[in-house]
CSV table of C-alpha atoms in Angstrom, one decimal:
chain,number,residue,atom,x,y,z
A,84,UNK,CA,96.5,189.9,162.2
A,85,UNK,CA,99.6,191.1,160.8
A,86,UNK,CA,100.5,187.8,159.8
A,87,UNK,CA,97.3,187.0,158.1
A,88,UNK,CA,97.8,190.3,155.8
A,89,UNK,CA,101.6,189.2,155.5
A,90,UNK,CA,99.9,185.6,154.0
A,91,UNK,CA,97.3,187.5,152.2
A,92,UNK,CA,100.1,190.0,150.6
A,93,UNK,CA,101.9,187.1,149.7
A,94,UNK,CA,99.5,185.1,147.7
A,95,UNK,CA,98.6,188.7,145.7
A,96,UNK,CA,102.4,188.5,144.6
A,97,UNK,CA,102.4,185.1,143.8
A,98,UNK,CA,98.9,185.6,142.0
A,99,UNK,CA,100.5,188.6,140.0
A,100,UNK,CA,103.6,186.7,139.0
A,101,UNK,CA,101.9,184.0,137.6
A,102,UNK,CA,98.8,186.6,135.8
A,103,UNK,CA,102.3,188.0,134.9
A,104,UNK,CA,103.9,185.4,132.6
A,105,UNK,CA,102.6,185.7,128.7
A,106,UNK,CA,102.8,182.5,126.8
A,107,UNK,CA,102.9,182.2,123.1
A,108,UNK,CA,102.5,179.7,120.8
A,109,UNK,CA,105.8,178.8,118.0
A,110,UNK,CA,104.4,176.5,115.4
A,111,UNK,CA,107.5,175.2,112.8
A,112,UNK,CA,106.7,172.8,110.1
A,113,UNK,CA,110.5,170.7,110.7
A,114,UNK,CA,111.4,168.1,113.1
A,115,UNK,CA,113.1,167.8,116.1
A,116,UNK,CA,116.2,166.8,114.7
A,117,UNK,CA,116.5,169.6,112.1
A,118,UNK,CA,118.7,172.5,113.1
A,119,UNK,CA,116.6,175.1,112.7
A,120,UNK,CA,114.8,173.3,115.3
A,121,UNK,CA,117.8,173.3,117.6
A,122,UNK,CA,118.2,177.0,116.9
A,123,UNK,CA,114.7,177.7,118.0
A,124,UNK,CA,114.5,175.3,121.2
A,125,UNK,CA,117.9,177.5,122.1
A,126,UNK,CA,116.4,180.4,121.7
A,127,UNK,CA,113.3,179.9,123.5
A,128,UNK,CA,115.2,179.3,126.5
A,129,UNK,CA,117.1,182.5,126.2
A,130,UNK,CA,114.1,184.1,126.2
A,131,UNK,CA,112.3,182.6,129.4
A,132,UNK,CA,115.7,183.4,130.8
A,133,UNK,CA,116.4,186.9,129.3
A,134,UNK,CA,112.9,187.7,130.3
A,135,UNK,CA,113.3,186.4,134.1
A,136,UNK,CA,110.3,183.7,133.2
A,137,UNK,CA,108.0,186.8,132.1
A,138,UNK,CA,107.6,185.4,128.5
A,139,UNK,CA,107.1,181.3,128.1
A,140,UNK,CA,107.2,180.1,124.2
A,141,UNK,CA,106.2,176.3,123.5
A,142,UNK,CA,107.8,175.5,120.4
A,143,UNK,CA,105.4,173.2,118.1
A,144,UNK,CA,107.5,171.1,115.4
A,145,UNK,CA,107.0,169.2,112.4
A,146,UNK,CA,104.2,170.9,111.6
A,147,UNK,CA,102.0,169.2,114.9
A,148,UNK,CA,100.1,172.8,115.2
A,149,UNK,CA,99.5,174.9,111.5
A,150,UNK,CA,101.2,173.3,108.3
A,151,UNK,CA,103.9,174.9,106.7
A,152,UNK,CA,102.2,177.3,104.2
A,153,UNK,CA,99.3,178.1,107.0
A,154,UNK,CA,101.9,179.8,109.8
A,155,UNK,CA,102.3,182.6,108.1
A,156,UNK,CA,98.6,183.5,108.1
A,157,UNK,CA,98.0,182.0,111.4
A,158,UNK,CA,100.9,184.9,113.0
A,159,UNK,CA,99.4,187.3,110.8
A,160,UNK,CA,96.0,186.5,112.8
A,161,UNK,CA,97.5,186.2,116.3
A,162,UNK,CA,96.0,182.2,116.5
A,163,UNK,CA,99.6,182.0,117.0
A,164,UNK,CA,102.1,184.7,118.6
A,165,UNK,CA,105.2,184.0,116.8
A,166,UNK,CA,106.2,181.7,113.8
A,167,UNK,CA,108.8,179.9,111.1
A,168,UNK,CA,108.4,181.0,107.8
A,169,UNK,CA,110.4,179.6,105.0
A,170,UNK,CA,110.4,182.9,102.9
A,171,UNK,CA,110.3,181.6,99.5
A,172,UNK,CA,106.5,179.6,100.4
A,173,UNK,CA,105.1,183.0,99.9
A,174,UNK,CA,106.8,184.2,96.7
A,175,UNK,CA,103.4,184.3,95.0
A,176,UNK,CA,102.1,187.2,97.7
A,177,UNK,CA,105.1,189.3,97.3
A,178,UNK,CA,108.2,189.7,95.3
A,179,UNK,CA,110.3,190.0,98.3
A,180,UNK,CA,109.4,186.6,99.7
A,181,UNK,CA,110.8,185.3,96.7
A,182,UNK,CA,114.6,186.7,96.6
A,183,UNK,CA,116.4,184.1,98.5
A,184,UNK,CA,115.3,181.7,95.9
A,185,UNK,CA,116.3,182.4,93.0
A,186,UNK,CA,118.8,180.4,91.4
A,187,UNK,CA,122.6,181.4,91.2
A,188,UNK,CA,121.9,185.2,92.5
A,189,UNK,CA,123.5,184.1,95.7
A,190,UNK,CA,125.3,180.6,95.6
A,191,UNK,CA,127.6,180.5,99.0
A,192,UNK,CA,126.8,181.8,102.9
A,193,UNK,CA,128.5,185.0,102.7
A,194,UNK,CA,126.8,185.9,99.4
A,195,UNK,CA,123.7,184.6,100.9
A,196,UNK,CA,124.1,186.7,104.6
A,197,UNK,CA,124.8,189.6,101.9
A,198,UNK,CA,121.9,189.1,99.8
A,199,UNK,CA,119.7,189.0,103.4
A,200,UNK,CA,121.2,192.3,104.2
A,201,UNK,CA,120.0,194.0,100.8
A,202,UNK,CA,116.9,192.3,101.2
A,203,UNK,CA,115.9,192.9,105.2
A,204,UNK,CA,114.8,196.8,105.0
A,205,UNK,CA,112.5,195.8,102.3
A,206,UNK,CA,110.9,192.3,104.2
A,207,UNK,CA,110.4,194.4,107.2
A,208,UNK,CA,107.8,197.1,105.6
A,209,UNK,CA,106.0,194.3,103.9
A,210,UNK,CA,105.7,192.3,107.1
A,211,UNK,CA,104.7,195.6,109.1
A,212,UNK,CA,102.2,196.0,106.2
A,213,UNK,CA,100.9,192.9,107.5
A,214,UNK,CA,100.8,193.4,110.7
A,215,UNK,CA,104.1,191.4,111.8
A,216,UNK,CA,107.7,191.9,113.0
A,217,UNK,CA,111.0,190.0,111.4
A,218,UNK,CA,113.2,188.9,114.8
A,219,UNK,CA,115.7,187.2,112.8
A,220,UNK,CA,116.3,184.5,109.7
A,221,UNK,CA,118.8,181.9,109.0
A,222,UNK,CA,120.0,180.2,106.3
A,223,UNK,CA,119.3,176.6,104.9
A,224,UNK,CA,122.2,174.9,103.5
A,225,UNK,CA,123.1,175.3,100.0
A,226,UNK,CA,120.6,173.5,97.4
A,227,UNK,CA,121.1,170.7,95.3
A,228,UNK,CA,119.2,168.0,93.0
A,229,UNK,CA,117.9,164.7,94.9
A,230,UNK,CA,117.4,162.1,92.1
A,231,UNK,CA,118.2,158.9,91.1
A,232,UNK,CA,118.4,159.0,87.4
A,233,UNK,CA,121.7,160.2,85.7
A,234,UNK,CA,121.5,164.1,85.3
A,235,UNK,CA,124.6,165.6,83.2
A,236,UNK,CA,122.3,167.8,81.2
A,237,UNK,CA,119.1,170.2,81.7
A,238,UNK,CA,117.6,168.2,79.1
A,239,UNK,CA,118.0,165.0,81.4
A,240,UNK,CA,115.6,166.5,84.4
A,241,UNK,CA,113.3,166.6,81.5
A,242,UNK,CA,109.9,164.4,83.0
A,243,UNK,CA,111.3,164.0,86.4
A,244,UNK,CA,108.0,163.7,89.1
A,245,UNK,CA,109.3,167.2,91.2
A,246,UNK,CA,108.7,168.0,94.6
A,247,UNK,CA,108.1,172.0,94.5
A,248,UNK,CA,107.5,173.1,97.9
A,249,UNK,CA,107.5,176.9,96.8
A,250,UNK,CA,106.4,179.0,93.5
A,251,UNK,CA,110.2,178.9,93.4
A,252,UNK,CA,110.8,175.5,92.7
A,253,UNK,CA,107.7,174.8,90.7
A,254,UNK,CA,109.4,177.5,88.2
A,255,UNK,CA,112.0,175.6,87.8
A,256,UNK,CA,110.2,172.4,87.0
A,257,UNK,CA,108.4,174.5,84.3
A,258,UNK,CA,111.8,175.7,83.1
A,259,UNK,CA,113.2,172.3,82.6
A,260,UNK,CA,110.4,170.3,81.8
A,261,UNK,CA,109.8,168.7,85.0
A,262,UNK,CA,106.2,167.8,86.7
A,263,UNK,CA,105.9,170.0,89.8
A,264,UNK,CA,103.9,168.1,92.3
A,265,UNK,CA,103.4,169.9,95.8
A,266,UNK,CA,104.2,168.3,99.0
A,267,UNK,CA,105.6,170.0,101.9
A,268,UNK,CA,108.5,168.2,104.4
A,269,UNK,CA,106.3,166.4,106.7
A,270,UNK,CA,105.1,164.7,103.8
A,271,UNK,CA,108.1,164.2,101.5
A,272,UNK,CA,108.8,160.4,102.6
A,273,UNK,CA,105.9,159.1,102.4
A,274,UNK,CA,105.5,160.4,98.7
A,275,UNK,CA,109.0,159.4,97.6
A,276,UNK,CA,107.9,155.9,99.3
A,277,UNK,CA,104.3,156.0,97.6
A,278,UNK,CA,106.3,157.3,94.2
A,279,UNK,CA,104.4,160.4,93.6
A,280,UNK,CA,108.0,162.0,93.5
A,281,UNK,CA,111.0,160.8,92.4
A,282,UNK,CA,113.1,163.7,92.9
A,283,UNK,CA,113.4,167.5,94.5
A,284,UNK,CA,115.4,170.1,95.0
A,285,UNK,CA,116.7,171.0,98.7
A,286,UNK,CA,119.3,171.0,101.2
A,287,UNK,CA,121.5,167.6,102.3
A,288,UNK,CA,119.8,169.2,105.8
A,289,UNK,CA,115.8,168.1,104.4
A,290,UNK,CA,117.7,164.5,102.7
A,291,UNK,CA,118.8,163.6,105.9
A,292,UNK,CA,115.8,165.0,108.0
A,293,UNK,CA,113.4,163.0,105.4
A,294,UNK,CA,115.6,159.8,104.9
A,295,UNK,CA,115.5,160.3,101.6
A,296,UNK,CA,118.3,158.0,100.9
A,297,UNK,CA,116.6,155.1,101.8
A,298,UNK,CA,115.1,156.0,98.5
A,299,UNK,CA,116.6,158.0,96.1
A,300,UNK,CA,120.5,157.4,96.3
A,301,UNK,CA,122.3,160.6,94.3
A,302,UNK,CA,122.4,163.9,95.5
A,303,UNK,CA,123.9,166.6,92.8
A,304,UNK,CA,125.2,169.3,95.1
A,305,UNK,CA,124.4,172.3,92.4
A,306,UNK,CA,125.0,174.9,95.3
A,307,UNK,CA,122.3,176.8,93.5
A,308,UNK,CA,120.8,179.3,96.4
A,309,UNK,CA,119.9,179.7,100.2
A,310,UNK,CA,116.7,179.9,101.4
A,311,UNK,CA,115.7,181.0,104.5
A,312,UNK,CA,113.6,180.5,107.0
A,313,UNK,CA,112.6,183.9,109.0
A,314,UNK,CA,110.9,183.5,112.4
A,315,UNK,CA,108.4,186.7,112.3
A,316,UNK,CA,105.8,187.6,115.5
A,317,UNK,CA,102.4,189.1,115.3
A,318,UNK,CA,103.1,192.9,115.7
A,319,UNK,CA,100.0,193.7,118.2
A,320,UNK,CA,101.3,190.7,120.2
A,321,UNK,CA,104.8,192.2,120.5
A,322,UNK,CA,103.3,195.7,121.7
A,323,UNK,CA,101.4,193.8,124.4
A,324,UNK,CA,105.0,193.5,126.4
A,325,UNK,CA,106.4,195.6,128.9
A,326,UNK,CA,109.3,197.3,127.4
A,327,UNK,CA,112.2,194.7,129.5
A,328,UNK,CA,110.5,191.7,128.1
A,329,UNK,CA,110.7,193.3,124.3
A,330,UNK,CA,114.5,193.6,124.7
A,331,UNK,CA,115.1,190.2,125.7
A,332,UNK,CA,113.2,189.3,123.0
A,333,UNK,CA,115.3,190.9,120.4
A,334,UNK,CA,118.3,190.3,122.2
A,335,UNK,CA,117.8,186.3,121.8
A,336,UNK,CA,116.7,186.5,118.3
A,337,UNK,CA,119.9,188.5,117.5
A,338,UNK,CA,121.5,185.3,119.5
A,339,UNK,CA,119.6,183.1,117.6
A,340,UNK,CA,120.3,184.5,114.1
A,341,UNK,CA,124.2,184.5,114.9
A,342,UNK,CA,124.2,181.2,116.2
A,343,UNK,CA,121.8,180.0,113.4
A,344,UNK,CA,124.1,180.8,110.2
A,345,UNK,CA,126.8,179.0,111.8
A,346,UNK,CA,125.4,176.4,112.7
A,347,UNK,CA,123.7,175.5,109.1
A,348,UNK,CA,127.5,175.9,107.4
A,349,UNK,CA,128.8,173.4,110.3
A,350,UNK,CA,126.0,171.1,109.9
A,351,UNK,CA,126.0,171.0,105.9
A,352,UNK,CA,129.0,168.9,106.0
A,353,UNK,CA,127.9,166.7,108.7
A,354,UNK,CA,124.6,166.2,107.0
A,355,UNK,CA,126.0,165.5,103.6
A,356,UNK,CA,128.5,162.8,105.3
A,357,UNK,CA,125.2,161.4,106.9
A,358,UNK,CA,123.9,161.0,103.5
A,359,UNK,CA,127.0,159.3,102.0
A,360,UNK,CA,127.1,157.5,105.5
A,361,UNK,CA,123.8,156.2,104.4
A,362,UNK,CA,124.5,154.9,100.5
A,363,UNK,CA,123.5,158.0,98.9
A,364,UNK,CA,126.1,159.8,96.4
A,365,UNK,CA,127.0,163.2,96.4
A,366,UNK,CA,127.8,164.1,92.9
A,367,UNK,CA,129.7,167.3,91.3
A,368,UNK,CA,127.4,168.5,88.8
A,369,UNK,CA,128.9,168.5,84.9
A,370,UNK,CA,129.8,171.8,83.7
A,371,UNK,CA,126.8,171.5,81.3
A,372,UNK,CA,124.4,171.0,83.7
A,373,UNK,CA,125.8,173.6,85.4
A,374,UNK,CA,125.6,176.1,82.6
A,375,UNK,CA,122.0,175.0,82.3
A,376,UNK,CA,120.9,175.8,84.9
A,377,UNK,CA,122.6,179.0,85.5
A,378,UNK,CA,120.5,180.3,82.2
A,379,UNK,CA,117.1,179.1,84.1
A,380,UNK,CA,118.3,181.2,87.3
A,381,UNK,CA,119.0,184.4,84.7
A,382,UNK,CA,115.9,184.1,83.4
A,383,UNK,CA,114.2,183.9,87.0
A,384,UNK,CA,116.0,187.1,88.1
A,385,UNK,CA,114.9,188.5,84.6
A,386,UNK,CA,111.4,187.6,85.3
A,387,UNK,CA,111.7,188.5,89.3
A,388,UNK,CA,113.0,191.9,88.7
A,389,UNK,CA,110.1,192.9,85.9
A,390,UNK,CA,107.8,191.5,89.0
A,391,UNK,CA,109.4,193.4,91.7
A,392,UNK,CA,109.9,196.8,89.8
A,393,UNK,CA,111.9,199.4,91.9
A,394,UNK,CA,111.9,198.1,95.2
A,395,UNK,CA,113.3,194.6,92.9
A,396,UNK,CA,116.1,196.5,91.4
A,397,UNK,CA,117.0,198.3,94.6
A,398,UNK,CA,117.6,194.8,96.1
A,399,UNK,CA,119.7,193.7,93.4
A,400,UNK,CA,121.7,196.8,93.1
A,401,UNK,CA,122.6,197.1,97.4
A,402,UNK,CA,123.9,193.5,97.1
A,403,UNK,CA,126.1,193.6,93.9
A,404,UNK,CA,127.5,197.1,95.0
């Protein structure tokens, strides 16, 4: 008899350990071989570990469960626990999304981590406001111009078909007399290959990614900002664990965001050796192209600024001080 209620004891265990374990669902909208990808696969095995197996997350890339501009909404909903956001894809719901895009504010990774820290109190109440946590955000490397005609002036991007995957970049086709045309990363080869664009703005991380030099074969390395991409979790979702398993959580996402920044400044000049690997040219851009494009970035932080209003100059201010 004792043994039977030993057995029986047993199974109830082994029944609460697996009721137990909460899984959640990570869509991202890159592939497997970006970095941020790497980051996340990393830090999804801190957590299970962290956690002692209590909290499983399956990590779905390249956009296989929501497309990019859909995650944010699907977190928001709790269809899926926990997400990657590029920030600046929601610049048209909130000033704040768009910060980290705007040209020439912040042009290098420690002006960039600065700019995050000015900016984090400030994305944290809007995503509470909505019902969702920041656990950390990293860095894309540095942006430049992907195109194959000659660019040495503003005036020269004039009519160029342009990939905007944001409100961001479809600003600064209007600016320059570009056609915006939008089309997310899971798509971007097949419309350079179909020749619905013919040129973008982005890191040498999405040129190598997309194989974009197999068909457009100069990259201008403006170094014009650093967007980034936040992975945020549905807030209710997060209050649903014990108080060990929140911990861990936070304690890998801190992990993460450490490990993420220095890993996009590594792989930026791995991935731009890629590209040259691969025929493509990385170019210096001429002074007056340059120039030009610093007066489209001043007028973009004029513009944001007006949009933003307080909490907008309050940004600006805490990361010039």
């Amino acid at each position: 008899m004792l043994r039977k209620i030993t057995l029986f004891a047993g199974s109830v265990l082994l029944a609460a350990t697996a009721q137990a374990q909460t899984k959640w669902d990570l869509p991202s909208a890159y592939p497997p071989s970006n970095f941020h990808v790497e980051n996340l696969n990393q830090f999804v095995k801190d957590v299970g570990t962290l956690s002692n197996g209590k909290l499983a997350i399956t990590v779905h890339n390249n956009a296989s469960l929501y497309k990019a501009p859909e995650i944010k909404r699907a977190v928001q909903g709790n269809q899926a626990q926990i997400g990657e956001i590029l920030l600046t894809n929601f610049a048209n719901e909130a000033p704040v999304y768009a910060l980290d895009g705007l040209p020439f504010l912040a042009t290098g990774y420690d002006a960039s981590f600065k700019l995050y820290q000015a900016q984090k109190p400030f994305l944290e109440k809007k995503l509470a406001s909505q019902g969702m946590m920041l656990l950390y955000a990293v860095a894309w490397p540095p942006q430049g111009i992907f195109a194959n005609k000659d660019i040495k002036t503003v005036a020269d991007m004039k009519g160029l078909k342009w990939r905007a995957y944001s409100p961001v970049t479809a600003r600064i086709a209007e600016l320059v007399g570009a056609q915006p045309v939008t089309v997310q990363q899971a798509e971007l080869a097949q419309a350079m290959a179909t020749g619905v664009i013919d040129s973008y703005m982005s890191s040498a991380s999405t040129g190598y990614d997309t194989k974009t030099y197999e068909y457009i074969k100069k990259f201008y390395d403006t170094q014009a900002w650093l967007p980034k991409n936040a992975i945020i979790v549905n807030k209710r979702a997060f209050d649903a664990l014990d108080p060990a398993t929140q911990q861990a959580l936070k304690k890998a996402a801190a992990q993460a965001e450490e490990r993420g920044w220095k890993l996009s400044q590594e792989k930026n000049t791995w991935y731009q050796q890629e590209l040259t690997r691969n025929g493509m040219a990385i170019v210096t851009p001429t002074p007056a192209l340059t120039q030009g494009l610093q007066k489209v970035g001043e007028q973009m932080i004029a513009e944001w600024v007006k949009s933003a209003g307080a909490d907008g100059q309050a940004m600006i201010d805490a990361y010039r001080k």
